[in-house]
XYZ file of C-alpha atoms in Angstrom:
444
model
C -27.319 -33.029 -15.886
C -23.584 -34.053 -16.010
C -23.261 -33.832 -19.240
C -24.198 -30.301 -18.835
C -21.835 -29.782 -15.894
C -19.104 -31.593 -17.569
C -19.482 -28.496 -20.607
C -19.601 -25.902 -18.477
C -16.344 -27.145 -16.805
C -14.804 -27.384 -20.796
C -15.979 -23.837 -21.458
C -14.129 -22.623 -18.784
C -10.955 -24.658 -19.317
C -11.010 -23.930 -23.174
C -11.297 -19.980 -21.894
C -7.870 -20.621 -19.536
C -6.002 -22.342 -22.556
C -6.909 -19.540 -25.047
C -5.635 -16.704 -23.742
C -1.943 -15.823 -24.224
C -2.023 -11.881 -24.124
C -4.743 -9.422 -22.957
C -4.647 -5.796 -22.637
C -5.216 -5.731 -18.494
C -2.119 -8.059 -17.647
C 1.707 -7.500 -18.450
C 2.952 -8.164 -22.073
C 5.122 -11.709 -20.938
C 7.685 -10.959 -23.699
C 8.162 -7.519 -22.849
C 8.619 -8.785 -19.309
C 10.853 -11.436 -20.567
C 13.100 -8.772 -22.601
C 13.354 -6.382 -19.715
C 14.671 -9.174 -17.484
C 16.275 -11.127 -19.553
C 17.903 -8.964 -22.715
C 17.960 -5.637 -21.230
C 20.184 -4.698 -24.145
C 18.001 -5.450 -26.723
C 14.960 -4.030 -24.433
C 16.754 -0.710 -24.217
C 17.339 -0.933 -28.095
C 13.335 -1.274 -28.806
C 12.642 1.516 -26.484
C 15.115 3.901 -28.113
C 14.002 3.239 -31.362
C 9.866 3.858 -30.452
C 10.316 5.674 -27.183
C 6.541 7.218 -27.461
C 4.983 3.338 -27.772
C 3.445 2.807 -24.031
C 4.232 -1.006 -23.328
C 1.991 -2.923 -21.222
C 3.465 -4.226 -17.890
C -0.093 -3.454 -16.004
C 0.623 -5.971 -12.850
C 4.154 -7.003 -13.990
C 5.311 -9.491 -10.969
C 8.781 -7.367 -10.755
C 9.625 -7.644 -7.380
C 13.474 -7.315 -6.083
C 14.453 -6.982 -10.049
C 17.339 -5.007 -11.047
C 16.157 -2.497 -13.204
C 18.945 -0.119 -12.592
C 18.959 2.442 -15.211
C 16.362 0.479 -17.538
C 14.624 2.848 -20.085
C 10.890 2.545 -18.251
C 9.463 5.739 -20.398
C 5.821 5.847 -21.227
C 5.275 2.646 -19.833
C 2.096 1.235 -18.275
C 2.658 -0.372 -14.767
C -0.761 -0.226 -13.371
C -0.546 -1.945 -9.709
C 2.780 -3.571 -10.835
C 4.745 -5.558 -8.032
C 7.875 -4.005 -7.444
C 8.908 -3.730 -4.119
C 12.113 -3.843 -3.176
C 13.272 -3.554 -6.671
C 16.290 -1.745 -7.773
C 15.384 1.198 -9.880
C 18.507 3.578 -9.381
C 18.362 6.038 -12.204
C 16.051 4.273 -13.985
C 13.872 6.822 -16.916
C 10.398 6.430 -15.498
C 9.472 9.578 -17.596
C 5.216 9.875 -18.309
C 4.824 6.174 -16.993
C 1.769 5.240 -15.132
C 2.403 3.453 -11.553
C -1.331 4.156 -10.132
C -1.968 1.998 -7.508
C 1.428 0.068 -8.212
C 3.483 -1.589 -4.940
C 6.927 -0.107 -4.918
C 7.608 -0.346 -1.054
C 11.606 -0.674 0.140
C 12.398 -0.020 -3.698
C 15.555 1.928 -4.418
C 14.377 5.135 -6.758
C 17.561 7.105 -6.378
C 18.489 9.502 -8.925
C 15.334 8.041 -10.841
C 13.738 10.527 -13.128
C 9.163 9.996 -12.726
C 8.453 13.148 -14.534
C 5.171 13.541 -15.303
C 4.539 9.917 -14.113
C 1.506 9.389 -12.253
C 1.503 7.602 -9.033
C -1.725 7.941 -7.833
C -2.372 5.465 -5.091
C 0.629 4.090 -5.018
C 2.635 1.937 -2.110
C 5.735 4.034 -1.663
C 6.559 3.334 1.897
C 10.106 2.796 2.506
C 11.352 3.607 -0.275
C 14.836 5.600 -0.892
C 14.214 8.043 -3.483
C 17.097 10.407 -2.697
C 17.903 13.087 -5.867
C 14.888 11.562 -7.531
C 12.592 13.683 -10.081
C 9.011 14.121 -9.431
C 8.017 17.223 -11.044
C 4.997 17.579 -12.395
C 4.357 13.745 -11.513
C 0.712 13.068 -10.335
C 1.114 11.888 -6.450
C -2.499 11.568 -5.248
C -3.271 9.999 -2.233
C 0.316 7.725 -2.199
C 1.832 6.036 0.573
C 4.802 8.082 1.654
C 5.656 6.502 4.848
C 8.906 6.799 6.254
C 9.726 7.144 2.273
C 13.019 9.106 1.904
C 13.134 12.009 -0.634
C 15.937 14.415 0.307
C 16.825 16.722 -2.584
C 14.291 15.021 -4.772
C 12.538 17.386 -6.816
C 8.619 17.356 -6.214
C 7.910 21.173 -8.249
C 4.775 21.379 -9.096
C 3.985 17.508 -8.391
C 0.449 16.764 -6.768
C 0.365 15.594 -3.843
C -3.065 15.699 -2.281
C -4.512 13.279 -0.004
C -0.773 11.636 0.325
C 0.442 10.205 3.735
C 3.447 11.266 5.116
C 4.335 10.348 8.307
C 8.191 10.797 9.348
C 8.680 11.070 5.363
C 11.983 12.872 4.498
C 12.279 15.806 2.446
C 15.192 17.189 3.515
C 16.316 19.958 1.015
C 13.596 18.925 -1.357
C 12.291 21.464 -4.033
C 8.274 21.824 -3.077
C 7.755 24.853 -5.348
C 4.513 24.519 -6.460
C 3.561 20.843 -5.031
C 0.529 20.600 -3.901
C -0.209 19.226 -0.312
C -4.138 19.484 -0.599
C -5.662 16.881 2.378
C -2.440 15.420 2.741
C -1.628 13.643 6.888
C 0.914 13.665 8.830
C 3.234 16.588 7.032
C 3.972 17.636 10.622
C 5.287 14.846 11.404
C 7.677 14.802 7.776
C 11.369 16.210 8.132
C 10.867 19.212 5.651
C 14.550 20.508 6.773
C 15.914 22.888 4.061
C 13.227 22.242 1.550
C 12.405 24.893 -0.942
C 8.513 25.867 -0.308
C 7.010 28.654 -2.398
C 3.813 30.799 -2.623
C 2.863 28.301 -4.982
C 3.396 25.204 -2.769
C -0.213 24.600 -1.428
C -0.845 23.710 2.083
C -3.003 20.591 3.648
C -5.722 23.067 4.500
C -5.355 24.250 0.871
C -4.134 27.542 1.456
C -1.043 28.704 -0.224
C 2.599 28.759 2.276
C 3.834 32.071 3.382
C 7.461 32.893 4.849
C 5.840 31.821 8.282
C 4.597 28.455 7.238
C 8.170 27.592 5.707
C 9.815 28.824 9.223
C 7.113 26.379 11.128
C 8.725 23.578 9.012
C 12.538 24.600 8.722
C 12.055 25.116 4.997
C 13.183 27.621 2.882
C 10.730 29.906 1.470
C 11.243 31.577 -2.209
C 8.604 33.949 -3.654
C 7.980 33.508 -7.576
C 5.449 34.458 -9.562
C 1.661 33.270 -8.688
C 1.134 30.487 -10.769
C -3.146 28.292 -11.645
C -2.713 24.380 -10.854
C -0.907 23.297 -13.214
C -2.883 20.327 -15.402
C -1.200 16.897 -15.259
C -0.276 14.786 -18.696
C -3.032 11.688 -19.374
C -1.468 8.563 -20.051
C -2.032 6.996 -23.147
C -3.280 3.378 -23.681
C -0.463 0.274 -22.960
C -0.094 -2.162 -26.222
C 2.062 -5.010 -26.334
C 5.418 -5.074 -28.148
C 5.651 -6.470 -31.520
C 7.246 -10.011 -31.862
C 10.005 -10.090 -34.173
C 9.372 -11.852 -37.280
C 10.773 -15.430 -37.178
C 12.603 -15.037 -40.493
C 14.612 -12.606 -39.523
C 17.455 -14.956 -37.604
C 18.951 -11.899 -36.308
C 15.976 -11.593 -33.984
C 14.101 -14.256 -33.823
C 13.192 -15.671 -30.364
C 12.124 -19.407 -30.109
C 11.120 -18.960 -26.739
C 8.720 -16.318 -27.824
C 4.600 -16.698 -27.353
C 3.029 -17.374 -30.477
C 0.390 -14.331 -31.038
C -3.184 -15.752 -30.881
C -5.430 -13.618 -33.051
C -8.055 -12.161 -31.466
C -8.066 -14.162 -27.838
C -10.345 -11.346 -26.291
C -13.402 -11.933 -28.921
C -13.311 -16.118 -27.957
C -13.154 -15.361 -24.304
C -16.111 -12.685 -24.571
C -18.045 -15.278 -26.660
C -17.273 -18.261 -24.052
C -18.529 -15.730 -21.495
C -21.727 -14.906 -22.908
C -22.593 -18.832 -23.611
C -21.699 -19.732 -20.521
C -24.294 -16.783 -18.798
C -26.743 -18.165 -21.408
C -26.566 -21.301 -20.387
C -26.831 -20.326 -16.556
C -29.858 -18.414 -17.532
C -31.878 -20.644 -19.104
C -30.655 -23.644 -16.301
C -31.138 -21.565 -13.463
C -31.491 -24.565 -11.056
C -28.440 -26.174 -12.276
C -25.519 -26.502 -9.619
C -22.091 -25.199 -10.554
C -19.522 -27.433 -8.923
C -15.786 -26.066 -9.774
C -13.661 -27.034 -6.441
C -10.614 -26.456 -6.508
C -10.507 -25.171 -10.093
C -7.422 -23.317 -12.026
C -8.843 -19.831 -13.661
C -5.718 -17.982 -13.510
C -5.343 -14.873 -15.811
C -8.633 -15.525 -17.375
C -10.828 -13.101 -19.052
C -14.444 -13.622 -17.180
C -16.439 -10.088 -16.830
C -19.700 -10.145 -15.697
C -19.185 -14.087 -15.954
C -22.799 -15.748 -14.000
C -21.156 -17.791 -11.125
C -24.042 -17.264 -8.531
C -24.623 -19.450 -6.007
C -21.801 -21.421 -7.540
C -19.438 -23.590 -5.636
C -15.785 -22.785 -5.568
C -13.935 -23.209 -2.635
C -10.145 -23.703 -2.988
C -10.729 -21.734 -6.491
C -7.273 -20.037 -8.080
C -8.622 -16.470 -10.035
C -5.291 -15.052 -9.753
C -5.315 -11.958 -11.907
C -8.274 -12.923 -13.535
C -10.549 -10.440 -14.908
C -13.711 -10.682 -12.844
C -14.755 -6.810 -13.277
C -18.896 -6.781 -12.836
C -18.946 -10.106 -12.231
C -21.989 -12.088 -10.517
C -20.974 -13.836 -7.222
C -24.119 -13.949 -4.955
C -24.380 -16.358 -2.527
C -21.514 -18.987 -3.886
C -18.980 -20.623 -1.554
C -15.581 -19.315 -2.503
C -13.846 -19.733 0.502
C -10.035 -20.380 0.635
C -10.303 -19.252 -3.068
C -7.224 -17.088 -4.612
C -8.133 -14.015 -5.997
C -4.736 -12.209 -5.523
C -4.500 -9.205 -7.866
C -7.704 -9.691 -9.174
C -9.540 -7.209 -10.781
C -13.075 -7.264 -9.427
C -13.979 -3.910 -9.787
C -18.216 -4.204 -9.307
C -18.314 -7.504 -8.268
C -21.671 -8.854 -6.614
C -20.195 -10.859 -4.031
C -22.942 -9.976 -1.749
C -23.623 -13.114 1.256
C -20.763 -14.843 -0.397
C -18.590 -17.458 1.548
C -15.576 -15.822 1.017
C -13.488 -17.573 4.726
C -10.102 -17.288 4.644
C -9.911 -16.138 0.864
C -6.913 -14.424 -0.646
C -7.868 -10.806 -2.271
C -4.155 -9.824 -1.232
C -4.055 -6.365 -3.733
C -7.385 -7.230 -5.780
C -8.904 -4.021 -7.118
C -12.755 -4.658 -5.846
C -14.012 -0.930 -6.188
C -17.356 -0.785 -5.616
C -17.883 -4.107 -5.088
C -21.037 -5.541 -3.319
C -19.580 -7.601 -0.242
C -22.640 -6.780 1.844
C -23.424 -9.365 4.353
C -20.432 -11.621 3.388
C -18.504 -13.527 5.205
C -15.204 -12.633 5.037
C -13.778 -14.485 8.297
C -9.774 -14.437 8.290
C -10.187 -13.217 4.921
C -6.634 -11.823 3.464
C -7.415 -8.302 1.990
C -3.781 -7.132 2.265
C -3.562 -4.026 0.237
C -7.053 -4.535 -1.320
C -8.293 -1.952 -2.959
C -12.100 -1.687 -1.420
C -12.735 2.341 -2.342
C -16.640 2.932 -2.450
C -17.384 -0.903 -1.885
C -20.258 -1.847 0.053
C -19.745 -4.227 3.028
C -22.587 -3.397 4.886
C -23.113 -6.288 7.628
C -19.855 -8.428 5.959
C -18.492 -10.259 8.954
C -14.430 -9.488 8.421
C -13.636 -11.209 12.118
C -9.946 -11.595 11.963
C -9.595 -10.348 8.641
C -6.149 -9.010 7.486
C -6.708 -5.129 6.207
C -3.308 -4.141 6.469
C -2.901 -1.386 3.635
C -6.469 -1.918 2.630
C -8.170 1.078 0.782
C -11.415 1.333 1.904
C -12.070 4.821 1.378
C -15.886 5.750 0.732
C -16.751 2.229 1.601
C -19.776 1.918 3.388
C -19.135 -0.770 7.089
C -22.695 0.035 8.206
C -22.582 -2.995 10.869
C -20.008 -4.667 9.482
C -18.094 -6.571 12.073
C -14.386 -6.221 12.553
C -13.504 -7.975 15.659
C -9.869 -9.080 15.616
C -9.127 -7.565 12.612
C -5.605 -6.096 11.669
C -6.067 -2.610 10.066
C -2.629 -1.569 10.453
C -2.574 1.729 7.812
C -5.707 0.899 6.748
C -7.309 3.872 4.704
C -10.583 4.500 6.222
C -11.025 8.535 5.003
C -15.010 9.145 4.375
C -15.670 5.617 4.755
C -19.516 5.033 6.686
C -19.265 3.807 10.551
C -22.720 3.385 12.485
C -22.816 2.303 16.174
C -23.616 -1.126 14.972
C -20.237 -1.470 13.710
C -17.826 -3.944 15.573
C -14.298 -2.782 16.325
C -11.345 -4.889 16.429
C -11.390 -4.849 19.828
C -15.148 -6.369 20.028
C -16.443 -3.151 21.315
C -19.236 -1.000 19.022
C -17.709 1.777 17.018
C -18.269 5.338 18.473
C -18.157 8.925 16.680
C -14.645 9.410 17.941
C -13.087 6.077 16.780
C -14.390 7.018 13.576
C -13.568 10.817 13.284
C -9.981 9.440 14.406
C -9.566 7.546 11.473
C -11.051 10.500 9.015
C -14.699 8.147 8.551
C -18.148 9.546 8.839
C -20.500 8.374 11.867
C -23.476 7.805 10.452
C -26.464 7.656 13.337
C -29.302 5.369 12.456
């Protein structure tokens, strides 16, 4: 039996030391050259500007990338609040679901970037160029956009609330579903026929007037369709015999890393399969960055656990104790963490779409900025859980008990409420609580 346990632990250790570079994490020497040689960065991105580099969850926050060549790069739920990207060429990159709160975006051109889901709030973004960029459902708090240029952007289902678009050019943006617009400082702004509405209708003269905008009739325009971003890859390392450019400090590749990890994976499940009674005891144990999908950890115990941005995507969770684990920026998206121990675990900004957390217990729990859309916590206990910024649109809190919990711009729009749901306040939830809050009341 130990021996067993002891090479399950080495599977999973040999899996952490074997991968240098996957395709769902940042490129660390493309990070490294944008930091650190932003000369000869700007060099490799002038000479192949249509390559899309791969800084999917680069840690970039409060980095000066003033006027750094960012074109057709991947930044998938990057980190990059409070950074510094004055003029910066953000041209076609993906930010979806990316953090980018109190950032500095003047004069920054994000045409046809798409920004879906993403953390603007705060941000200064004066003079900045959205058009045509793909806005869905972002955070626009208090975000300041005067004369930016949002033509033709989309953005439906965005939040807006005391958002500043002073003098702004809205021709054509689409403001399908999106909150508080009322409440946004649309002084000046350019609104056409073509601008849409929240209630989806098109503005008129009147609608501009309501708002202090300026309206301008053009021709009647279809939606316009918005650009797919290609696939990120990973900058090629410069050939070590070249002493012009080689770079000591540079990763060597590892061929392949992906096919050993899959292949540790699937032994590991095997082995779980055919053991089924054997206990899984990895306390305490260091899986960062590590590529385990639909990795078998049921019933195992893990408490103290580090899975920080680990791949954990369909992975099988049931009834183990994880509590006080790490799974910051995880990506968990179909997890089966269903009657988990999850107390006082970290999922601060871990993608867990449709993830099974039904009857879990996620008590103090950090889900800061989690990303929860369409998961089921049916029955999960979340007392005093943090859901500040959470997403937990379409997720289903059929008796699920809040009590305590922060929800502080928590996204709650369709999400399932029944009157066996606990409220922060320790009361049971009631139709108007939820219609409040844009969820459905769903009687028994």
């Amino acid at each position: 039996m130990n021996r067993n346990r002891s090479l399950l632990r080495a599977m999973l250790l040999a899996a952490c030391s074997a991968l240098s570079a996957t395709g769902y994490a940042a490129d660390p020497y493309a990070v490294r050259l944008l930091m650190d040689k932003r000369d000869e960065w700007q060099s490799i991105r002038q000479s192949d500007p249509s390559l899309t580099v791969d800084l999917n969850k680069a840690k970039l926050e409060d980095a000066d990338l003033k006027d750094a060549n960012l074109m057709n790069v991947s930044l998938i739920r990057a980190e990059l609040s409070g950074a510094n990207l004055n003029r910066a060429k953000l041209q076609q990159s993906n930010l979806a679901m990316a953090f980018i709160k109190k950032a500095d975006l003047k004069d920054a051109d994000l045409s046809g970037a798409s920004l879906a889901k993403a953390n603007l709030k705060n941000s200064f973004m004066k003079g900045a160029s959205f058009r045509m960029a793909n806005l869905q459902d972002v955070n626009l708090r208090w975000a300041v956009l005067e004369d930016a240029d949002l033509s033709g952007a989309n953005l439906s289902g965005s939040v807006l609330f005391e958002a500043n678009l002073q003098n702004a050019n809205l021709k054509g943006a689409s403001f399908k579903g999106a909150t508080f617009l009322a409440l946004a400082d649309l002084s000046g702004a350019l609104v056409s026929n073509n601008t849409i509405t929240p209630s989806g209708e098109r503005a008129t003269g009147s609608w501009a007037s309501i708002h202090k905008a300026r309206f301008f009739r053009e021709t009647d325009m279809t939606s316009p369709v918005y650009p797919v971003q290609a696939e990120p890859a990973f900058l090629p390392r410069p050939s070590t015999k070249n002493h012009l450019h080689a770079d000591k400090s540079a990763p060597p590749a590892t061929p392949k890393p992906q096919e050993l990890l899959v292949e540790d994976v699937a032994s590991w499940n095997e082995m779980r399969s055919n053991n089924p009674g054997m206990p899984v005891d990895l306390k305490a144990e260091k899986l960062e960055d590590v590529e385990l999908k639909g990795v078998n950890l049921q019933r195992a115990s893990m408490a103290g656990a580090d899975f920080e941005d680990a791949n954990l995507d369909d992975a099988i969770m049931e009834g183990g104790d994880f509590s006080a684990a790490n799974f910051q920026k995880a990506d968990m998206k179909g997890a089966k963490l269903n009657n988990a121990k999850l107390q006082k675990a970290n999922f601060d900004r871990t993608f867990l779409k449709k993830a099974n957390l039904s009857g879990a217990d996620l008590t103090k729990a950090n889900l800061y900025g989690a990303i929860l859309t369409g998961a089921n916590l049916r029955g999960a206990n979340l007392t005093g859980a943090s859901l500040f910024d959470a997403d937990l649109e379409d997720a289903d809190l059929s008796g699920a008990v809040l009590r305590d919990a922060t929800m502080m711009d928590t996204n709650l729009n369709n999400a399932v409420i029944t009157a066996e749901t606990v409220l922060p306040s320790g009361k049971k939830a009631t139709a108007d609580w939820a219609v409040q809050r844009g969820a459905i009341f769903s009687k028994p």
